[in-house]
Short mmCIF file of C-alpha atoms and ligand atoms in Angstrom, two decimals:
data_model
loop_
_atom_site.label_atom_id
_atom_site.label_comp_id
_atom_site.label_asym_id
_atom_site.label_seq_id
_atom_site.Cartn_x
_atom_site.Cartn_y
_atom_site.Cartn_z
CA MET A 1 -179.20 16.49 27.98
CA ASP A 2 -177.04 15.91 31.79
CA SER A 3 -173.98 14.07 31.73
CA ILE A 4 -172.15 12.65 35.04
CA ALA A 5 -168.30 13.18 35.67
CA ILE A 6 -166.89 11.44 38.94
CA ARG A 7 -163.78 11.22 39.53
CA GLY A 8 -162.24 7.77 41.11
CA GLY A 9 -160.14 6.23 42.53
CA LYS A 10 -161.91 6.43 46.10
CA PRO A 11 -162.92 3.97 48.41
CA LEU A 12 -166.30 4.22 49.71
CA HIS A 13 -166.95 4.79 53.07
CA GLY A 14 -170.65 4.97 54.59
CA LYS A 15 -174.10 3.77 54.77
CA ILE A 16 -176.79 4.06 51.70
CA GLU A 17 -180.83 3.40 52.59
CA ILE A 18 -182.26 1.24 49.73
CA SER A 19 -185.24 2.62 47.98
CA GLY A 20 -188.43 1.09 46.98
CA ALA A 21 -188.43 -1.34 43.85
CA LYS A 22 -188.76 -0.06 40.80
CA ASN A 23 -189.79 -2.99 39.40
CA ALA A 24 -192.42 -4.21 42.25
CA ALA A 25 -193.71 -0.95 42.14
CA LEU A 26 -194.96 -0.52 38.76
CA PRO A 27 -196.64 -3.46 38.70
CA LEU A 28 -198.59 -3.17 41.98
CA MET A 29 -199.34 0.26 40.45
CA VAL A 30 -201.16 -1.31 37.60
CA ALA A 31 -202.93 -3.86 40.00
CA SER A 32 -205.25 -0.67 41.07
CA LEU A 33 -207.18 -0.92 37.94
CA LEU A 34 -208.28 -3.74 39.21
CA THR A 35 -210.67 -2.34 41.58
CA GLU A 36 -212.99 1.13 41.69
CA GLU A 37 -211.69 1.60 45.53
CA THR A 38 -208.48 3.28 46.57
CA LEU A 39 -205.30 1.44 46.47
CA THR A 40 -202.33 3.39 48.48
CA LEU A 41 -198.98 2.29 48.09
CA THR A 42 -195.84 3.46 50.19
CA ASN A 43 -192.12 3.49 50.31
CA LEU A 44 -192.44 4.71 46.36
CA PRO A 45 -188.84 5.43 44.48
CA HIS A 46 -188.14 8.82 43.04
CA VAL A 47 -187.49 7.78 39.97
CA ALA A 48 -189.09 8.75 36.03
CA ASP A 49 -191.02 5.17 35.73
CA ILE A 50 -193.13 6.04 38.57
CA SER A 51 -194.18 9.09 37.05
CA THR A 52 -194.20 8.31 33.64
CA LEU A 53 -196.71 5.30 34.89
CA THR A 54 -199.17 7.80 37.10
CA ASN A 55 -199.37 9.33 33.64
CA LEU A 56 -200.74 6.45 32.31
CA LEU A 57 -203.35 5.16 34.85
CA CYS A 58 -204.72 9.26 34.96
CA HIS A 59 -204.93 8.92 31.49
CA HIS A 60 -207.30 5.39 31.96
CA GLY A 61 -209.46 7.14 34.14
CA SER A 62 -207.19 6.95 38.05
CA LEU A 63 -207.01 9.37 40.35
CA ALA A 64 -203.76 9.72 41.67
CA VAL A 65 -203.20 11.57 44.97
CA MET A 66 -199.44 11.74 45.65
CA ASN A 67 -198.24 12.53 49.51
CA GLY A 68 -202.16 13.79 50.03
CA GLN A 69 -201.86 16.06 47.21
CA GLN A 70 -203.55 15.07 44.19
CA SER A 71 -200.74 14.67 41.33
CA GLY A 72 -200.67 16.24 38.37
CA ALA A 73 -198.15 15.54 35.20
CA GLY A 74 -194.65 14.49 35.97
CA SER A 75 -194.93 14.85 39.78
CA SER A 76 -192.61 12.70 41.29
CA SER A 77 -191.50 13.16 44.15
CA GLY A 78 -193.30 11.45 46.88
CA ARG A 79 -193.33 8.70 49.09
CA THR A 80 -196.90 7.51 48.93
CA LEU A 81 -199.37 6.99 46.06
CA SER A 82 -203.36 6.67 46.36
CA LEU A 83 -204.67 5.66 43.30
CA THR A 84 -208.44 5.24 42.35
CA ALA A 85 -209.51 3.73 39.50
CA ARG A 86 -213.63 3.97 40.04
CA ASP A 87 -214.21 4.21 36.38
CA ILE A 88 -212.10 3.51 33.51
CA THR A 89 -212.68 6.55 31.13
CA ASN A 90 -209.91 5.27 28.17
CA THR A 91 -208.99 1.90 27.45
CA GLU A 92 -206.03 2.84 24.88
CA ALA A 93 -202.43 3.18 26.26
CA PRO A 94 -200.46 5.34 24.27
CA TYR A 95 -196.85 4.47 22.23
CA ASP A 96 -195.96 7.71 23.28
CA ILE A 97 -195.69 6.59 26.71
CA VAL A 98 -195.46 2.09 26.67
CA ARG A 99 -192.08 3.27 23.94
CA LYS A 100 -190.31 5.22 27.13
CA MET A 101 -191.30 2.14 29.77
CA ARG A 102 -192.15 -1.42 29.05
CA ALA A 103 -194.26 -2.07 31.89
CA GLY A 104 -196.59 -0.18 30.29
CA ALA A 105 -198.15 -2.98 28.65
CA LEU A 106 -199.50 -4.61 31.83
CA VAL A 107 -202.36 -2.89 31.69
CA MET A 108 -203.28 -4.79 28.66
CA GLY A 109 -204.66 -7.88 31.19
CA PRO A 110 -206.52 -5.58 34.15
CA LEU A 111 -208.19 -3.51 31.52
CA LEU A 112 -209.34 -6.39 30.04
CA ALA A 113 -210.79 -8.23 32.88
CA ARG A 114 -212.06 -4.86 34.13
CA VAL A 115 -213.64 -3.90 30.99
CA GLY A 116 -213.17 -6.34 28.49
CA LYS A 117 -211.45 -4.39 26.33
CA ALA A 118 -208.00 -2.82 25.95
CA ARG A 119 -205.73 -0.98 22.94
CA VAL A 120 -202.13 -0.77 23.92
CA SER A 121 -199.37 0.00 22.06
CA LEU A 122 -196.56 -2.45 21.23
CA PRO A 123 -193.47 -1.69 22.98
CA GLY A 124 -191.33 -1.90 19.89
CA GLY A 125 -187.43 -3.14 20.23
CA CYS A 126 -184.92 -1.66 22.60
CA ALA A 127 -181.50 -1.27 23.44
CA ILE A 128 -181.12 -4.84 25.14
CA GLY A 129 -183.28 -6.81 22.70
CA THR A 130 -186.44 -7.66 20.71
CA ARG A 131 -188.28 -8.38 23.63
CA PRO A 132 -191.36 -9.78 21.95
CA MET A 133 -195.30 -9.70 23.42
CA ASN A 134 -196.33 -13.44 22.47
CA LEU A 135 -196.74 -14.84 25.73
CA HIS A 136 -198.88 -11.93 27.22
CA ILE A 137 -200.74 -12.33 23.72
CA THR A 138 -201.25 -16.06 23.55
CA GLY A 139 -202.37 -16.01 27.82
CA LEU A 140 -204.70 -13.65 27.09
CA GLU A 141 -206.21 -15.38 23.68
CA GLN A 142 -206.22 -19.03 25.87
CA MET A 143 -208.30 -16.90 28.79
CA GLY A 144 -211.01 -15.81 25.90
CA ALA A 145 -209.74 -12.27 24.72
CA GLU A 146 -209.46 -11.66 20.99
CA ILE A 147 -206.47 -9.60 19.92
CA ASP A 148 -205.53 -8.21 16.94
CA ILE A 149 -202.57 -6.33 16.05
CA VAL A 150 -203.45 -3.01 14.04
CA GLY A 151 -201.55 0.10 13.31
CA GLY A 152 -198.75 -1.32 16.34
CA TYR A 153 -201.31 -1.29 18.61
CA MET A 154 -202.73 -4.90 20.02
CA GLU A 155 -206.14 -4.51 20.05
CA ALA A 156 -207.87 -6.49 22.83
CA THR A 157 -211.51 -7.37 23.58
CA ALA A 158 -212.87 -9.92 25.67
CA PRO A 159 -216.87 -9.67 25.01
CA ASN A 160 -218.02 -12.49 27.25
CA GLY A 161 -215.08 -11.68 29.88
CA LEU A 162 -212.34 -13.71 30.67
CA PHE A 163 -212.31 -17.02 31.84
CA GLY A 164 -209.79 -19.40 33.92
CA ALA A 165 -207.02 -21.59 31.47
CA GLU A 166 -204.40 -23.46 31.80
CA ILE A 167 -201.21 -21.43 30.49
CA ARG A 168 -197.58 -22.84 29.97
CA PHE A 169 -195.03 -20.27 29.60
CA ASP A 170 -192.49 -21.68 27.21
CA THR A 171 -189.65 -18.99 28.55
CA VAL A 172 -189.91 -17.56 31.81
CA SER A 173 -190.92 -13.92 31.78
CA VAL A 174 -191.65 -11.58 34.59
CA GLY A 175 -194.11 -8.99 33.16
CA ALA A 176 -196.47 -12.20 31.33
CA THR A 177 -196.60 -13.92 34.46
CA GLU A 178 -197.67 -10.27 35.92
CA ASN A 179 -199.82 -9.74 33.78
CA LEU A 180 -201.82 -13.05 33.22
CA LEU A 181 -201.61 -13.16 37.28
CA MET A 182 -203.43 -9.67 37.37
CA ALA A 183 -206.22 -10.72 34.35
CA ALA A 184 -207.08 -14.20 36.23
CA CYS A 185 -207.68 -12.48 39.34
CA LEU A 186 -211.30 -11.26 38.18
CA ALA A 187 -211.48 -14.19 35.64
CA GLU A 188 -214.45 -16.42 35.82
CA GLY A 189 -213.32 -20.03 37.31
CA GLU A 190 -209.54 -20.90 37.52
CA THR A 191 -206.35 -20.46 35.87
CA VAL A 192 -202.92 -22.26 36.36
CA LEU A 193 -199.62 -20.54 35.19
CA GLU A 194 -197.36 -23.21 34.75
CA ASN A 195 -193.59 -22.38 34.48
CA ALA A 196 -194.31 -18.62 36.03
CA ALA A 197 -191.32 -16.48 36.90
CA ARG A 198 -190.42 -16.22 40.46
CA GLU A 199 -189.05 -12.87 41.18
CA PRO A 200 -189.89 -11.45 44.42
CA GLU A 201 -191.38 -8.88 42.22
CA ILE A 202 -193.97 -11.26 41.31
CA SER A 203 -194.06 -12.54 44.91
CA ASP A 204 -194.89 -8.29 46.34
CA LEU A 205 -197.63 -8.67 43.92
CA ILE A 206 -199.04 -11.73 44.91
CA LYS A 207 -198.88 -10.73 48.41
CA LEU A 208 -200.86 -7.27 47.58
CA LEU A 209 -203.61 -8.86 45.33
CA ARG A 210 -204.24 -11.12 48.04
CA GLN A 211 -204.46 -8.28 50.46
CA MET A 212 -207.00 -6.85 47.80
CA GLY A 213 -208.95 -9.98 48.04
CA ALA A 214 -207.81 -12.55 45.18
CA ASP A 215 -207.56 -15.94 46.01
CA ILE A 216 -204.01 -17.08 44.85
CA ASP A 217 -202.05 -19.98 45.47
CA GLY A 218 -198.47 -21.26 44.98
CA GLU A 219 -196.59 -17.82 45.63
CA GLY A 220 -192.88 -18.37 45.25
CA THR A 221 -192.82 -21.51 42.84
CA ASP A 222 -193.46 -21.70 39.21
CA ARG A 223 -196.97 -23.21 39.41
CA LEU A 224 -199.74 -20.52 40.14
CA LEU A 225 -203.00 -21.45 40.62
CA ILE A 226 -205.40 -18.61 40.69
CA ARG A 227 -209.30 -18.59 41.56
CA GLY A 228 -210.91 -15.98 39.95
CA VAL A 229 -213.12 -13.30 42.22
CA ASP A 230 -216.23 -11.25 41.68
CA ARG A 231 -214.35 -7.96 42.81
CA LEU A 232 -211.24 -7.08 44.73
CA TYR A 233 -210.99 -4.31 47.13
CA GLY A 234 -208.55 -1.16 48.09
CA THR A 235 -205.92 -1.65 50.79
CA GLU A 236 -202.53 -0.04 51.69
CA TYR A 237 -199.40 -1.94 50.82
CA ARG A 238 -195.75 -1.51 50.91
CA VAL A 239 -193.65 -1.81 48.35
CA MET A 240 -190.25 -4.41 48.74
CA PRO A 241 -186.99 -2.84 48.73
CA ASP A 242 -185.15 -2.88 45.24
CA ARG A 243 -182.78 -5.44 45.09
CA ILE A 244 -181.22 -4.35 41.86
CA GLU A 245 -180.37 -0.98 43.51
CA THR A 246 -178.61 -3.20 46.60
CA GLY A 247 -176.59 -4.99 43.93
CA THR A 248 -175.55 -2.00 42.44
CA TYR A 249 -174.23 -0.46 45.60
CA ALA A 250 -172.71 -3.40 47.14
CA ILE A 251 -170.69 -3.84 43.89
CA ALA A 252 -169.37 -0.01 44.45
CA ALA A 253 -168.19 -0.98 47.71
CA VAL A 254 -166.11 -4.01 46.25
CA ILE A 255 -164.98 -1.86 43.25
CA THR A 256 -163.82 0.73 45.00
CA GLY A 257 -162.11 -1.21 47.81
CA GLY A 258 -164.14 0.38 50.25
CA GLU A 259 -167.36 -0.47 52.65
CA ILE A 260 -170.62 0.35 52.93
CA GLU A 261 -173.54 -0.43 55.19
CA LEU A 262 -177.06 -1.02 52.78
CA LEU A 263 -180.15 -0.18 55.07
CA ASN A 264 -183.56 -0.84 54.94
CA THR A 265 -182.95 -4.05 52.20
CA SER A 266 -181.57 -7.67 52.85
CA ALA A 267 -179.22 -9.82 52.03
CA ASP A 268 -181.88 -13.17 50.73
CA LEU A 269 -183.03 -10.34 48.66
CA VAL A 270 -179.30 -10.60 46.34
CA ARG A 271 -178.26 -14.14 47.45
CA SER A 272 -176.93 -15.04 43.94
CA VAL A 273 -175.31 -11.52 43.58
CA LEU A 274 -173.48 -11.88 47.11
CA ASP A 275 -172.11 -15.34 46.54
CA VAL A 276 -170.58 -14.04 43.54
CA LEU A 277 -169.09 -10.95 45.11
CA ILE A 278 -167.98 -13.39 48.13
CA GLU A 279 -166.19 -15.46 45.94
CA ALA A 280 -164.52 -12.55 44.42
CA GLY A 281 -162.96 -11.57 47.45
CA ALA A 282 -165.94 -9.76 49.36
CA ASP A 283 -166.79 -9.96 53.18
CA VAL A 284 -170.18 -9.45 54.35
CA THR A 285 -171.97 -9.28 57.81
CA GLU A 286 -175.52 -9.85 57.88
CA SER A 287 -178.42 -8.41 59.65
CA LYS A 288 -182.39 -8.43 59.79
CA ASN A 289 -182.86 -5.25 57.49
CA SER A 290 -179.58 -4.73 56.50
CA PHE A 291 -176.15 -5.81 55.89
CA ILE A 292 -172.47 -4.87 55.61
CA ILE A 293 -170.69 -5.25 52.57
CA SER A 294 -166.29 -4.14 52.28
CA ARG A 295 -163.37 -5.77 50.15
CA LYS A 296 -161.79 -8.50 51.89
CA SER A 297 -158.48 -8.52 50.03
CA LYS A 298 -156.38 -5.96 48.00
CA ARG A 299 -156.88 -7.79 44.91
CA LEU A 300 -160.31 -9.31 43.32
CA ASN A 301 -160.49 -12.86 41.58
CA GLY A 302 -162.50 -13.08 38.65
CA VAL A 303 -165.36 -15.50 38.95
CA ASP A 304 -168.00 -16.91 35.49
CA ILE A 305 -171.18 -15.76 35.86
CA MET A 306 -174.40 -16.74 34.11
CA THR A 307 -178.19 -14.65 33.92
CA LEU A 308 -180.68 -16.98 34.37
CA PRO A 309 -184.03 -16.58 35.87
CA TYR A 310 -184.38 -16.10 39.88
CA PRO A 311 -183.58 -17.67 41.71
CA GLY A 312 -180.74 -17.33 39.24
CA TYR A 313 -177.89 -14.20 38.51
CA PRO A 314 -180.05 -11.50 37.61
CA THR A 315 -179.88 -9.78 34.02
CA ASP A 316 -180.06 -6.93 35.42
CA MET A 317 -176.77 -6.82 37.45
CA GLN A 318 -174.87 -8.61 34.25
CA ALA A 319 -173.23 -5.31 33.07
CA GLN A 320 -171.93 -3.98 37.02
CA MET A 321 -170.44 -7.15 37.74
CA MET A 322 -168.66 -6.91 34.55
CA ALA A 323 -167.54 -3.59 35.69
CA LEU A 324 -166.28 -5.08 38.38
CA MET A 325 -164.60 -8.29 36.73
CA THR A 326 -162.66 -5.69 34.53
CA ILE A 327 -160.26 -4.57 37.81
CA ALA A 328 -160.26 -8.87 38.42
CA ASP A 329 -157.48 -11.11 38.67
CA GLY A 330 -157.61 -13.56 35.87
CA ALA A 331 -160.80 -13.82 33.27
CA ALA A 332 -164.67 -14.06 33.82
CA MET A 333 -166.76 -15.49 31.72
CA ILE A 334 -170.12 -13.70 31.62
CA THR A 335 -172.87 -15.34 29.76
CA GLU A 336 -176.33 -13.73 28.79
CA THR A 337 -179.87 -16.28 28.25
CA ILE A 338 -182.33 -13.69 29.10
CA PHE A 339 -181.57 -11.17 26.47
CA GLU A 340 -180.26 -11.30 23.38
CA ASN A 341 -178.42 -7.97 23.26
CA ARG A 342 -177.34 -7.20 26.37
CA PHE A 343 -173.66 -6.47 25.84
CA MET A 344 -173.86 -2.52 24.71
CA HIS A 345 -171.67 -1.60 27.69
CA VAL A 346 -168.69 -3.73 26.55
CA PRO A 347 -167.18 -1.14 23.86
CA GLU A 348 -167.76 1.66 26.24
CA LEU A 349 -166.07 -0.47 29.11
CA SER A 350 -163.34 -0.85 26.74
CA ARG A 351 -162.98 2.61 26.67
CA LEU A 352 -162.11 2.93 30.09
CA GLY A 353 -159.46 0.16 29.72
CA ALA A 354 -161.20 -2.72 29.81
CA ASN A 355 -160.26 -6.02 28.11
CA ILE A 356 -163.37 -7.68 27.26
CA THR A 357 -164.07 -9.92 23.96
CA VAL A 358 -167.69 -10.76 23.04
CA HIS A 359 -168.50 -14.43 21.27
CA GLY A 360 -172.39 -14.69 21.20
CA HIS A 361 -174.04 -14.81 24.32
CA SER A 362 -170.53 -14.48 26.52
CA ALA A 363 -168.42 -11.54 26.73
CA LEU A 364 -165.15 -13.15 28.29
CA VAL A 365 -163.83 -10.22 30.67
CA ARG A 366 -159.28 -10.57 30.97
CA GLY A 367 -159.07 -8.30 34.65
CA VAL A 368 -156.71 -5.71 33.96
CA ASP A 369 -154.79 -3.90 36.58
CA HIS A 370 -156.29 -0.48 36.92
CA LEU A 371 -158.90 1.26 34.54
CA VAL A 372 -158.59 5.36 33.40
CA GLY A 373 -161.30 7.50 33.16
CA ALA A 374 -162.57 8.84 30.15
CA PRO A 375 -165.87 9.66 28.27
CA VAL A 376 -168.23 7.60 27.47
CA MET A 377 -172.10 7.01 26.63
CA ALA A 378 -175.09 5.35 28.77
CA THR A 379 -177.21 3.25 26.14
CA ASP A 380 -179.66 1.94 28.77
CA LEU A 381 -180.57 1.73 32.23
CA ARG A 382 -177.93 -0.83 33.99
CA ALA A 383 -175.29 -0.51 31.66
CA SER A 384 -174.94 3.18 32.19
CA VAL A 385 -174.65 2.50 36.11
CA SER A 386 -171.90 0.06 35.15
CA LEU A 387 -170.45 2.59 33.91
CA VAL A 388 -170.72 4.72 36.94
CA LEU A 389 -169.66 1.89 39.17
CA ALA A 390 -166.35 1.84 36.96
CA GLY A 391 -165.84 5.39 36.91
CA LEU A 392 -165.72 4.86 40.69
CA ALA A 393 -163.17 2.57 40.32
CA ALA A 394 -161.17 4.01 37.45
CA GLU A 395 -158.19 6.57 37.99
CA GLY A 396 -158.89 10.57 36.97
CA GLU A 397 -162.11 11.43 34.92
CA THR A 398 -165.15 9.57 33.43
CA VAL A 399 -167.88 11.58 32.15
CA ILE A 400 -170.75 9.65 31.41
CA ASN A 401 -173.38 11.23 28.88
CA ARG A 402 -176.94 10.83 28.05
CA VAL A 403 -177.90 10.06 31.89
CA TYR A 404 -181.51 10.34 32.02
CA HIS A 405 -181.41 6.25 31.58
CA LEU A 406 -180.34 6.17 35.07
CA ASP A 407 -182.74 8.74 36.07
CA ARG A 408 -185.43 6.26 35.06
CA GLY A 409 -184.09 3.64 37.69
CA TYR A 410 -182.15 4.95 40.24
CA GLU A 411 -182.92 7.44 43.10
CA ARG A 412 -180.78 10.29 43.52
CA LEU A 413 -178.02 8.38 42.36
CA GLU A 414 -175.17 10.87 42.82
CA GLU A 415 -176.28 11.76 46.03
CA LYS A 416 -176.49 8.26 47.49
CA LEU A 417 -173.11 8.07 46.25
CA ALA A 418 -171.61 11.42 47.64
CA ALA A 419 -172.75 10.89 50.76
CA CYS A 420 -170.34 7.55 50.99
CA GLY A 421 -167.25 9.69 50.02
CA ALA A 422 -167.12 9.87 45.98
CA ASP A 423 -166.16 13.03 43.97
CA ILE A 424 -169.49 12.70 41.43
CA GLU A 425 -171.37 15.62 40.34
CA ARG A 426 -174.75 15.35 37.51
CA ILE A 427 -173.80 18.38 34.89
CA SER A 428 -176.46 20.28 33.70
CA SER A 429 -176.57 20.88 29.80
CA GLY A 430 -179.59 23.28 30.40
CA GLY A 431 -181.41 21.64 27.32
C1 UD1 B 1 -188.08 -7.55 33.61
C2 UD1 B 1 -187.75 -6.31 33.95
C3 UD1 B 1 -186.63 -6.17 33.57
C4 UD1 B 1 -185.65 -7.52 33.57
C5 UD1 B 1 -186.60 -8.82 32.86
C6 UD1 B 1 -185.62 -10.04 33.18
C7 UD1 B 1 -189.61 -4.73 35.21
C8 UD1 B 1 -190.03 -3.41 34.57
N1 UD1 B 1 -188.76 -5.41 34.04
O1 UD1 B 1 -188.92 -7.33 32.22
O2 UD1 B 1 -186.11 -5.17 34.40
O3 UD1 B 1 -184.49 -7.39 33.12
O4 UD1 B 1 -187.66 -8.82 33.75
O5 UD1 B 1 -185.76 -10.36 34.65
O6 UD1 B 1 -189.95 -6.04 36.35
N2 UD1 B 1 -190.74 -13.01 25.85
C9 UD1 B 1 -190.56 -12.85 25.30
N3 UD1 B 1 -192.25 -13.52 24.62
C10 UD1 B 1 -192.81 -12.43 25.64
C11 UD1 B 1 -192.30 -11.77 27.11
C12 UD1 B 1 -191.00 -12.30 27.18
O7 UD1 B 1 -190.03 -13.92 24.39
O8 UD1 B 1 -194.07 -12.07 25.46
C13 UD1 B 1 -188.65 -12.58 26.21
C14 UD1 B 1 -188.13 -11.66 26.60
O9 UD1 B 1 -187.76 -11.51 24.92
C15 UD1 B 1 -186.40 -11.86 27.42
C16 UD1 B 1 -187.26 -12.85 28.38
O10 UD1 B 1 -188.77 -13.63 27.84
O11 UD1 B 1 -185.36 -13.01 26.06
C17 UD1 B 1 -187.31 -12.37 29.24
O12 UD1 B 1 -187.96 -11.15 29.54
P1 UD1 B 1 -189.60 -10.21 30.53
O13 UD1 B 1 -188.87 -11.28 31.83
O14 UD1 B 1 -190.84 -11.12 30.12
O15 UD1 B 1 -188.68 -9.16 30.70
P2 UD1 B 1 -189.94 -8.27 31.20
O16 UD1 B 1 -190.82 -8.62 32.31
O17 UD1 B 1 -190.05 -6.94 30.17
#
């Protein structure tokens, strides 16, 4: 297992090109199951989850062509992926894939809508919480599906096809909104999704589905109205920029006291994160498709945050902001409302000298003068990158073990940081 070694304390200066958004690309790729024609996606990030999902789609019978070449298992090196699901030859999404990447469960709605059946592994628990599937299941049942849980799998059939329904989510769920949105496009009649997620990745999916011929109203609101159509068509679509990668590198600039220009993204995508950074002592200069961020004052101020569904502060940026708050003056109360167990990074940040106390869903961070490098362990994707950020600010060497989590979601992380002056290297264990 690879590790990453960082010798911290260097202010980062330079430009970083933001990749396409993993969390937008995954549902867009799944949407290819809704048509027999070819869907071509551009601006894909080079991250492990993209190849894992490509493998799943091929398993269902899709033909995948990456940068003009037929894509084999494990390939993740292209930017442009064409997916053609002419025939669905297999409707099972196996445990081995869905366990690694929960987004694999998004195939359930599209498979049901297209061929009337799907057998999808339950994703199971993960490091950040139990993450149930009840909203996906009850929504599809309201649309006419019959779903049984057998041997860890959701066995779903829709013998008479799916039909429109009025569905109200009692919790805002990105995945359930995406799953039902895709299913509703090919269902008979009108579907209304109330209390739907409003994340920009949902808007990206709606734009693509419309381009494929879907009839959807309410983009950007929590009430989506979908009028089912008989068929969808192939198209070409560019994946939106990754707002979590954008926010992460913005914090890298501020935590090291440097200045970074983030390219191919926009400040609007990370408004709630920038608001906190500005309050903490950052300076932001915005342009149309880029912005420059730096630390204005020598010391940072502690700022309280609470994670919320979009447009609130994103849970996927909670760990990174906590890393910043460990060296701010005063205290910061960080409250996590989306996942029940998303403070796995706390003991690891404490190893670097952070002063953090967890009380239920809140963590009280009392800023310290400086962090000191130490060996730490990555636990999940965003927790891992918070340790990288803390390591960039810490004095001495930080070695982060189990970095495979990072490779799921951050493209060429070490390269992008090193180009701005970070002393960072990957140590390959060869095993
Ligand atoms: C997506 C993102 C993930 C992000 C999360 C919240 C992708 C691939 N992943 O995950 O990075 O952290 O949104 O912004 O886009 N819930 C239920 N029942 C369900 C489904 C969800 O109770 O059937 C709960 C979850 O346990 C959680 C909350 O709803 O507490 C939000 O989860 P959800 O928005 O569904 O997260 P994902 O779509 O899995």
